[in-house]
Structures are given as C-alpha cells and as structure tokens.
mmCIF file of C-alpha atoms and ligand atoms in Angstrom:
data_model
loop_
_atom_site.group_PDB
_atom_site.id
_atom_site.type_symbol
_atom_site.label_atom_id
_atom_site.label_comp_id
_atom_site.label_asym_id
_atom_site.label_seq_id
_atom_site.Cartn_x
_atom_site.Cartn_y
_atom_site.Cartn_z
ATOM 1 C CA UNK A 1 0.000 0.000 0.000
ATOM 2 C CA UNK A 2 1.413 3.443 -0.932
ATOM 3 C CA UNK A 3 2.708 5.481 1.992
ATOM 4 C CA UNK A 4 0.058 8.156 1.402
ATOM 5 C CA UNK A 5 -2.731 5.621 1.905
ATOM 6 C CA UNK A 6 -1.075 4.444 5.126
ATOM 7 C CA UNK A 7 -0.835 8.084 6.240
ATOM 8 C CA UNK A 8 -4.518 8.634 5.557
ATOM 9 C CA UNK A 9 -5.314 5.728 7.888
ATOM 10 C CA UNK A 10 -2.896 7.026 10.543
ATOM 11 C CA UNK A 11 -4.176 10.578 10.584
ATOM 12 C CA UNK A 12 -7.867 9.686 10.316
ATOM 13 C CA UNK A 13 -7.592 7.368 13.323
ATOM 14 C CA UNK A 14 -5.345 9.771 15.250
ATOM 15 C CA UNK A 15 -7.882 12.576 14.848
ATOM 16 C CA UNK A 16 -10.760 10.323 15.937
ATOM 17 C CA UNK A 17 -8.809 9.013 18.941
ATOM 18 C CA UNK A 18 -7.698 12.525 19.810
ATOM 19 C CA UNK A 19 -11.297 13.707 19.919
ATOM 20 C CA UNK A 20 -12.149 10.871 22.318
ATOM 21 C CA UNK A 21 -9.196 11.768 24.556
ATOM 22 C CA UNK A 22 -10.147 15.456 24.501
ATOM 23 C CA UNK A 23 -13.785 14.614 25.383
ATOM 24 C CA UNK A 24 -12.750 12.388 28.275
ATOM 25 C CA UNK A 25 -10.437 15.147 29.549
ATOM 26 C CA UNK A 26 -13.381 17.605 29.669
ATOM 27 C CA UNK A 27 -15.411 15.008 31.603
ATOM 28 C CA UNK A 28 -12.679 14.664 34.249
ATOM 29 C CA UNK A 29 -9.687 12.355 34.536
ATOM 30 C CA UNK A 30 -8.434 10.132 37.357
ATOM 31 C CA UNK A 31 -5.393 7.903 37.740
ATOM 32 C CA UNK A 32 -6.413 4.307 36.970
ATOM 33 C CA UNK A 33 -3.037 2.769 37.866
ATOM 34 C CA UNK A 34 0.690 3.422 38.118
ATOM 35 C CA UNK A 35 3.324 1.541 36.109
ATOM 36 C CA UNK A 36 7.125 1.838 36.470
ATOM 37 C CA UNK A 37 6.980 4.240 39.418
ATOM 38 C CA UNK A 38 4.448 6.107 41.613
ATOM 39 C CA UNK A 39 4.527 9.021 39.139
ATOM 40 C CA UNK A 40 4.236 6.900 35.955
ATOM 41 C CA UNK A 41 0.456 7.041 35.674
ATOM 42 C CA UNK A 42 -2.140 5.625 33.331
ATOM 43 C CA UNK A 43 -5.759 6.797 33.076
ATOM 44 C CA UNK A 44 -8.868 5.011 31.893
ATOM 45 C CA UNK A 45 -8.762 7.338 28.876
ATOM 46 C CA UNK A 46 -5.339 5.939 27.912
ATOM 47 C CA UNK A 47 -6.815 2.447 27.804
ATOM 48 C CA UNK A 48 -10.043 3.536 26.075
ATOM 49 C CA UNK A 49 -8.198 5.561 23.452
ATOM 50 C CA UNK A 50 -5.785 2.741 22.640
ATOM 51 C CA UNK A 51 -8.672 0.262 22.422
ATOM 52 C CA UNK A 52 -10.381 2.535 19.875
ATOM 53 C CA UNK A 53 -7.185 2.894 17.828
ATOM 54 C CA UNK A 54 -6.543 -0.853 17.924
ATOM 55 C CA UNK A 55 -10.077 -1.647 16.805
ATOM 56 C CA UNK A 56 -10.018 0.848 13.934
ATOM 57 C CA UNK A 57 -6.604 -0.402 12.758
ATOM 58 C CA UNK A 58 -7.793 -4.020 12.910
ATOM 59 C CA UNK A 59 -10.695 -3.088 10.629
ATOM 60 C CA UNK A 60 -8.542 -1.080 8.212
ATOM 61 C CA UNK A 61 -5.408 -3.254 8.195
ATOM 62 C CA UNK A 62 -6.268 -6.703 9.608
ATOM 63 C CA UNK A 63 -2.979 -8.345 8.572
ATOM 64 C CA UNK A 64 -0.698 -5.737 10.171
ATOM 65 C CA UNK A 65 0.977 -6.003 13.563
ATOM 66 C CA UNK A 66 0.253 -3.739 16.522
ATOM 67 C CA UNK A 67 2.560 -2.395 19.265
ATOM 68 C CA UNK A 68 0.893 -0.070 21.766
ATOM 69 C CA UNK A 69 1.903 1.463 25.076
ATOM 70 C CA UNK A 70 -1.046 0.110 27.036
ATOM 71 C CA UNK A 71 -2.054 -3.185 25.420
ATOM 72 C CA UNK A 72 1.279 -4.506 24.201
ATOM 73 C CA UNK A 73 2.285 -6.158 20.943
ATOM 74 C CA UNK A 74 0.617 -8.493 18.460
ATOM 75 C CA UNK A 75 2.504 -9.749 15.407
ATOM 76 C CA UNK A 76 0.924 -9.473 11.960
ATOM 77 C CA UNK A 77 1.559 -11.259 8.655
ATOM 78 C CA UNK A 78 1.978 -8.241 6.349
ATOM 79 C CA UNK A 79 5.444 -7.119 7.480
ATOM 80 C CA UNK A 80 3.983 -3.829 8.750
ATOM 81 C CA UNK A 81 3.409 -2.894 12.410
ATOM 82 C CA UNK A 82 1.500 0.077 13.867
ATOM 83 C CA UNK A 83 3.368 1.751 16.767
ATOM 84 C CA UNK A 84 0.873 3.599 18.983
ATOM 85 C CA UNK A 85 1.004 5.947 21.961
ATOM 86 C CA UNK A 86 -2.666 6.674 22.659
ATOM 87 C CA UNK A 87 -1.916 9.601 24.946
ATOM 88 C CA UNK A 88 1.678 10.825 24.922
ATOM 89 C CA UNK A 89 2.252 13.384 27.656
ATOM 90 C CA UNK A 90 0.102 11.514 30.143
ATOM 91 C CA UNK A 91 1.040 13.700 33.108
ATOM 92 C CA UNK A 92 0.160 16.874 31.156
ATOM 93 C CA UNK A 93 -3.151 15.204 30.261
ATOM 94 C CA UNK A 94 -3.830 14.269 33.902
ATOM 95 C CA UNK A 95 -3.190 17.852 35.053
ATOM 96 C CA UNK A 96 -5.209 19.439 32.246
ATOM 97 C CA UNK A 97 -2.165 20.994 30.554
ATOM 98 C CA UNK A 98 -3.164 21.293 26.856
ATOM 99 C CA UNK A 99 0.086 19.736 25.567
ATOM 100 C CA UNK A 100 -0.447 16.019 24.923
ATOM 101 C CA UNK A 101 -0.738 13.954 21.743
ATOM 102 C CA UNK A 102 -1.986 10.839 20.005
ATOM 103 C CA UNK A 103 0.994 9.363 18.151
ATOM 104 C CA UNK A 104 0.526 6.711 15.441
ATOM 105 C CA UNK A 105 3.268 5.395 13.129
ATOM 106 C CA UNK A 106 3.454 2.436 10.769
ATOM 107 C CA UNK A 107 6.822 0.714 10.283
ATOM 108 C CA UNK A 108 8.118 -2.124 8.156
ATOM 109 C CA UNK A 109 10.340 -4.796 9.674
ATOM 110 C CA UNK A 110 10.500 -5.888 13.286
ATOM 111 C CA UNK A 111 8.897 -3.467 15.810
ATOM 112 C CA UNK A 112 12.352 -2.525 17.115
ATOM 113 C CA UNK A 113 13.388 1.162 16.897
ATOM 114 C CA UNK A 114 16.965 0.065 16.276
ATOM 115 C CA UNK A 115 15.972 -1.651 13.031
ATOM 116 C CA UNK A 116 12.486 -0.622 11.868
ATOM 117 C CA UNK A 117 11.819 1.562 8.810
ATOM 118 C CA UNK A 118 9.030 4.057 9.465
ATOM 119 C CA UNK A 119 6.768 4.643 6.440
ATOM 120 C CA UNK A 120 4.119 7.068 7.742
ATOM 121 C CA UNK A 121 3.371 8.894 10.974
ATOM 122 C CA UNK A 122 0.795 11.236 12.507
ATOM 123 C CA UNK A 123 0.952 13.211 15.769
ATOM 124 C CA UNK A 124 -2.117 15.199 16.817
ATOM 125 C CA UNK A 125 -2.492 17.511 19.816
ATOM 126 C CA UNK A 126 -6.249 17.276 20.489
ATOM 127 C CA UNK A 127 -6.181 20.431 22.629
ATOM 128 C CA UNK A 128 -4.746 22.652 19.885
ATOM 129 C CA UNK A 129 -6.029 20.586 16.918
ATOM 130 C CA UNK A 130 -2.479 20.697 15.459
ATOM 131 C CA UNK A 131 -1.818 17.664 13.234
ATOM 132 C CA UNK A 132 1.773 16.850 12.283
ATOM 133 C CA UNK A 133 2.284 14.238 9.558
ATOM 134 C CA UNK A 134 4.984 12.696 7.381
ATOM 135 C CA UNK A 135 5.570 9.879 4.954
ATOM 136 C CA UNK A 136 8.958 8.377 4.085
ATOM 137 C CA UNK A 137 10.310 10.557 1.278
ATOM 138 C CA UNK A 138 7.166 12.687 1.260
ATOM 139 C CA UNK A 139 8.210 15.528 3.550
ATOM 140 C CA UNK A 140 6.662 16.693 6.820
ATOM 141 C CA UNK A 141 3.572 18.824 7.320
ATOM 142 C CA UNK A 142 1.626 20.749 9.970
ATOM 143 C CA UNK A 143 -1.922 20.724 8.705
ATOM 144 C CA UNK A 144 -1.509 21.410 4.989
ATOM 145 C CA UNK A 145 1.756 23.364 5.282
ATOM 146 C CA UNK A 146 5.284 22.082 4.770
ATOM 147 C CA UNK A 147 7.477 22.256 7.870
ATOM 148 C CA UNK A 148 11.280 22.414 8.085
ATOM 149 C CA UNK A 149 13.836 22.130 10.851
ATOM 150 C CA UNK A 150 15.314 25.439 11.993
ATOM 151 C CA UNK A 151 18.584 26.750 10.567
ATOM 152 C CA UNK A 152 21.954 25.939 12.118
ATOM 153 C CA UNK A 153 22.729 27.985 15.224
ATOM 154 C CA UNK A 154 25.560 28.037 17.734
ATOM 155 C CA UNK A 155 24.779 25.837 20.736
ATOM 156 C CA UNK A 156 24.781 28.966 22.891
ATOM 157 C CA UNK A 157 21.865 30.232 20.770
ATOM 158 C CA UNK A 158 19.965 26.940 20.761
ATOM 159 C CA UNK A 159 16.574 26.416 22.428
ATOM 160 C CA UNK A 160 16.831 22.801 23.578
ATOM 161 C CA UNK A 161 13.915 20.569 24.608
ATOM 162 C CA UNK A 162 14.409 17.610 26.879
ATOM 163 C CA UNK A 163 12.563 15.286 29.234
ATOM 164 C CA UNK A 164 13.133 13.164 32.273
ATOM 165 C CA UNK A 165 12.554 9.631 33.483
ATOM 166 C CA UNK A 166 9.747 8.482 35.743
ATOM 167 C CA UNK A 167 12.433 6.978 37.986
ATOM 168 C CA UNK A 168 13.408 9.481 40.686
ATOM 169 C CA UNK A 169 17.095 8.518 40.882
ATOM 170 C CA UNK A 170 17.489 8.680 37.103
ATOM 171 C CA UNK A 171 15.642 12.013 37.094
ATOM 172 C CA UNK A 172 18.127 13.357 39.609
ATOM 173 C CA UNK A 173 21.045 12.364 37.373
ATOM 174 C CA UNK A 174 19.310 13.891 34.342
ATOM 175 C CA UNK A 175 18.712 17.111 36.277
ATOM 176 C CA UNK A 176 22.398 17.320 37.195
ATOM 177 C CA UNK A 177 23.306 17.048 33.521
ATOM 178 C CA UNK A 178 20.832 19.812 32.631
ATOM 179 C CA UNK A 179 22.403 21.996 35.340
ATOM 180 C CA UNK A 180 25.712 21.653 33.497
ATOM 181 C CA UNK A 181 24.158 22.242 30.068
ATOM 182 C CA UNK A 182 21.995 25.269 30.926
ATOM 183 C CA UNK A 183 24.837 27.821 30.721
ATOM 184 C CA UNK A 184 25.879 26.434 27.320
ATOM 185 C CA UNK A 185 22.523 26.887 25.517
ATOM 186 C CA UNK A 186 19.957 29.681 24.957
ATOM 187 C CA UNK A 187 17.474 27.917 27.219
ATOM 188 C CA UNK A 188 15.847 24.585 28.028
ATOM 189 C CA UNK A 189 12.231 23.576 27.479
ATOM 190 C CA UNK A 190 10.726 20.591 29.318
ATOM 191 C CA UNK A 191 7.272 20.374 27.724
ATOM 192 C CA UNK A 192 6.408 16.794 28.718
ATOM 193 C CA UNK A 193 5.481 15.128 25.409
ATOM 194 C CA UNK A 194 8.228 13.493 23.359
ATOM 195 C CA UNK A 195 6.204 13.252 20.140
ATOM 196 C CA UNK A 196 5.415 16.984 20.275
ATOM 197 C CA UNK A 197 9.033 17.786 21.193
ATOM 198 C CA UNK A 198 10.106 16.059 17.974
ATOM 199 C CA UNK A 199 7.415 17.982 16.060
ATOM 200 C CA UNK A 200 8.721 21.193 17.646
ATOM 201 C CA UNK A 201 12.154 20.423 16.182
ATOM 202 C CA UNK A 202 10.522 19.567 12.832
ATOM 203 C CA UNK A 203 8.753 22.932 12.725
ATOM 204 C CA UNK A 204 11.591 25.115 14.029
ATOM 205 C CA UNK A 205 9.928 25.786 17.387
ATOM 206 C CA UNK A 206 13.005 24.312 19.087
ATOM 207 C CA UNK A 207 16.548 23.986 17.760
ATOM 208 C CA UNK A 208 17.136 20.549 19.313
ATOM 209 C CA UNK A 209 15.687 17.889 21.564
ATOM 210 C CA UNK A 210 17.356 15.108 23.488
ATOM 211 C CA UNK A 211 16.115 12.546 25.966
ATOM 212 C CA UNK A 212 16.956 9.138 27.400
ATOM 213 C CA UNK A 213 14.542 6.440 28.621
ATOM 214 C CA UNK A 214 11.967 6.986 25.887
ATOM 215 C CA UNK A 215 9.703 4.106 24.861
ATOM 216 C CA UNK A 216 9.361 3.148 21.179
ATOM 217 C CA UNK A 217 5.800 4.510 20.975
ATOM 218 C CA UNK A 218 6.914 7.897 22.323
ATOM 219 C CA UNK A 219 9.079 8.627 19.291
ATOM 220 C CA UNK A 220 8.062 6.343 16.387
ATOM 221 C CA UNK A 221 5.990 8.959 14.532
ATOM 222 C CA UNK A 222 7.875 12.034 15.737
ATOM 223 C CA UNK A 223 11.240 10.757 14.501
ATOM 224 C CA UNK A 224 9.878 10.291 10.954
ATOM 225 C CA UNK A 225 8.278 13.758 11.030
ATOM 226 C CA UNK A 226 11.513 15.376 12.239
ATOM 227 C CA UNK A 227 13.669 13.537 9.700
ATOM 228 C CA UNK A 228 11.309 14.384 6.829
ATOM 229 C CA UNK A 229 11.536 18.016 7.957
ATOM 230 C CA UNK A 230 15.321 17.887 7.477
ATOM 231 C CA UNK A 231 16.397 17.196 11.044
ATOM 232 C CA UNK A 232 19.048 14.699 12.026
ATOM 233 C CA UNK A 233 17.644 12.249 14.577
ATOM 234 C CA UNK A 234 20.028 9.720 16.037
ATOM 235 C CA UNK A 235 20.928 7.667 19.046
ATOM 236 C CA UNK A 236 24.265 7.177 20.716
ATOM 237 C CA UNK A 237 27.181 7.076 18.269
ATOM 238 C CA UNK A 238 25.911 5.542 15.034
ATOM 239 C CA UNK A 239 22.882 3.923 16.677
ATOM 240 C CA UNK A 240 19.291 4.663 15.739
ATOM 241 C CA UNK A 241 17.311 6.614 18.344
ATOM 242 C CA UNK A 242 16.164 4.365 21.194
ATOM 243 C CA UNK A 243 15.678 4.144 24.960
ATOM 244 C CA UNK A 244 19.443 4.580 25.263
ATOM 245 C CA UNK A 245 19.424 8.071 23.730
ATOM 246 C CA UNK A 246 17.554 10.239 21.218
ATOM 247 C CA UNK A 247 19.028 13.487 19.875
ATOM 248 C CA UNK A 248 17.289 15.563 17.197
ATOM 249 C CA UNK A 249 17.915 18.871 15.435
ATOM 250 C CA UNK A 250 19.799 20.545 12.609
ATOM 251 C CA UNK A 251 22.864 18.333 12.000
ATOM 252 C CA UNK A 252 25.244 21.095 13.121
ATOM 253 C CA UNK A 253 23.334 21.640 16.366
ATOM 254 C CA UNK A 254 23.093 17.901 17.034
ATOM 255 C CA UNK A 255 26.867 17.561 16.686
ATOM 256 C CA UNK A 256 27.516 20.374 19.188
ATOM 257 C CA UNK A 257 24.810 19.217 21.586
ATOM 258 C CA UNK A 258 25.963 15.600 21.517
ATOM 259 C CA UNK A 259 29.522 16.714 22.259
ATOM 260 C CA UNK A 260 28.345 18.857 25.192
ATOM 261 C CA UNK A 261 26.176 16.170 26.785
ATOM 262 C CA UNK A 262 28.937 13.591 26.312
ATOM 263 C CA UNK A 263 31.342 15.894 28.185
ATOM 264 C CA UNK A 264 28.688 16.177 30.913
ATOM 265 C CA UNK A 265 28.643 12.430 31.288
ATOM 266 C CA UNK A 266 25.671 11.258 29.257
HETATM 267 C C1 LIP B 1 6.318 10.825 28.281
HETATM 268 C C2 LIP B 1 7.219 11.378 27.196
HETATM 269 C C3 LIP B 1 8.091 12.509 27.745
HETATM 270 C C4 LIP B 1 8.917 11.993 28.896
HETATM 271 C C5 LIP B 1 7.997 11.499 29.987
HETATM 272 C C6 LIP B 1 7.088 10.372 29.471
HETATM 273 P P1 LIP B 1 4.175 9.268 28.345
HETATM 274 O O1 LIP B 1 5.595 9.742 27.720
HETATM 275 O O2 LIP B 1 6.424 11.862 26.137
HETATM 276 O O3 LIP B 1 8.946 13.033 26.761
HETATM 277 O O4 LIP B 1 9.765 13.003 29.372
HETATM 278 O O5 LIP B 1 8.778 11.033 31.058
HETATM 279 O O6 LIP B 1 7.889 9.266 29.111
HETATM 280 O O7 LIP B 1 4.522 8.459 29.557
HETATM 281 O O8 LIP B 1 3.391 10.475 28.709
HETATM 282 O O9 LIP B 1 3.537 8.436 27.254
#
C-alpha cells in the first residue's frame, strides 16, 4: 500500500482518537493505575483511546501487527506494524495541561526502533487541533503546510527541549546534567510530550531535543516527522534513536549538543 494511503489511515484514526481523549479530559480524569513508578500514571482514557485505535486499525489493516503502550504487541503477517502511543504526555493530560498527543506510526520490519523503517506517521495535539504528519520521502507537514527544521545555530543560541525519566534517581542524574548544560545553551524547554518535542524540532519551534529512557511509541511517529523536515535524529554514536538516547535537530546543532552532553557524562 502506498505510503500516502497508510498516512490517511494514521491521521484519520489519530484525529478520531484525539477527539475521544479530549472529550474524556473535559469530563474529568483520574489515575487508573501506576506503572514503572508512583509518578508513571495511566488513566482510563489511555486504555479507552488505545482500544479505539486498535479496533479501527484491525478493521482497516487486519494483517498488520500492533505495538501499543497500554495493550502490548501483536505480530501481523503483512510485514507492517503500527506503533501507537494513545496519549503521549500523560502527566500533562492528567493535570489538564493542553500539551499532549496521540501518536501513530506504521513501520516495516521488526517493531524494534533500532531496526524498523518508518513509512508514515501522525501526531495530533487534540487540545490545539495541530496535526503533524509525514511519509517516508514525502516531507513533513503541519496541517496542509510544509514544515522544516530550523537553521543551524551556535549551541549557545539553541533552544533545547528535553525530558526526564519516571524513575526518581534517574531524574536526579538527568537534572544534574541539565544543570551543566543550561549555561551552554539559549534555554531549556521541558514540555512533557516526546512526540510533540520532535514535532517542535521539525517545525523550528526548538533547535534541538534530546532525551533518554523513551519508549518506542513515544518517538516512532515524531522521529519520521523530524527527519522528513530535514532534522538529524540519532541515538548514541551511530545507533538509531532508542531508549538509550535520542538526539534531534539541525545536524550542526546535534553535533555540538551531543559533544556537550557527552562531556557532561551522558
Ligand atoms: C512521556 C514522554 C516525555 C517523557 C515522559 C514520558 P508518556 O511519555 O512523552 O517526553 O519526558 O517522562 O515518558 O509516559 O506520557 O507516554
């Protein structure tokens, strides 16, 4: 199936799921459970939204695999797998901060961020109605407009987004690194939603983004959108972006940022 047809499925379902998440938010949200730590929360809306996405994908693409944050993985027979974060930025969503997203990507190959090849991706912020999309080789878009990564800047002029782990000890280490980085950059933004951080890089709203401990569903769509917007997105050394490390931005900025965070011990 052409990438554009896959994208149509991704964005149609993302918009529908986003509307459900937005509606549930207006009705009131409570923590349904915690996962890796007392602050790693999941709401009933996370589960309901992923169930809707999974059902719609099963109807549209019954032979494809599925890999979602809340309901896990199911292999398909087509060689394609849908990577889904039903509500990325869960803590923002819980607190009513209008900066969360539905992130849906379709990849070929194993559902492993170190090896997969993303073909199409959609990230929608239901609160702002902003829809970021990309197909492999087809460029990146916000609504109907092309988007491009910002121009090269000195690291000292760079607005850098980042995020932190749900594990308190790891968060402390990450905070110490940020303390060392802060005087080397324009400023830091911790906005709480990896997929939207990658879309911010793709649209020039940030010069760079880096984070460790991300899950595959956090970045599957956003990485494709950022790359199709001209950003470099990589992991440690020559690795693909993964839980180990994700760095994104104009290639020149990524090189300077990676050097700085390596010197700071990352
Ligand atoms: C979140 C990411 C964010 C990260 C948070 C959390 P979730 O994903 O989008 O970048 O800093 O710790 O992992 O848990 O809201 O799907």
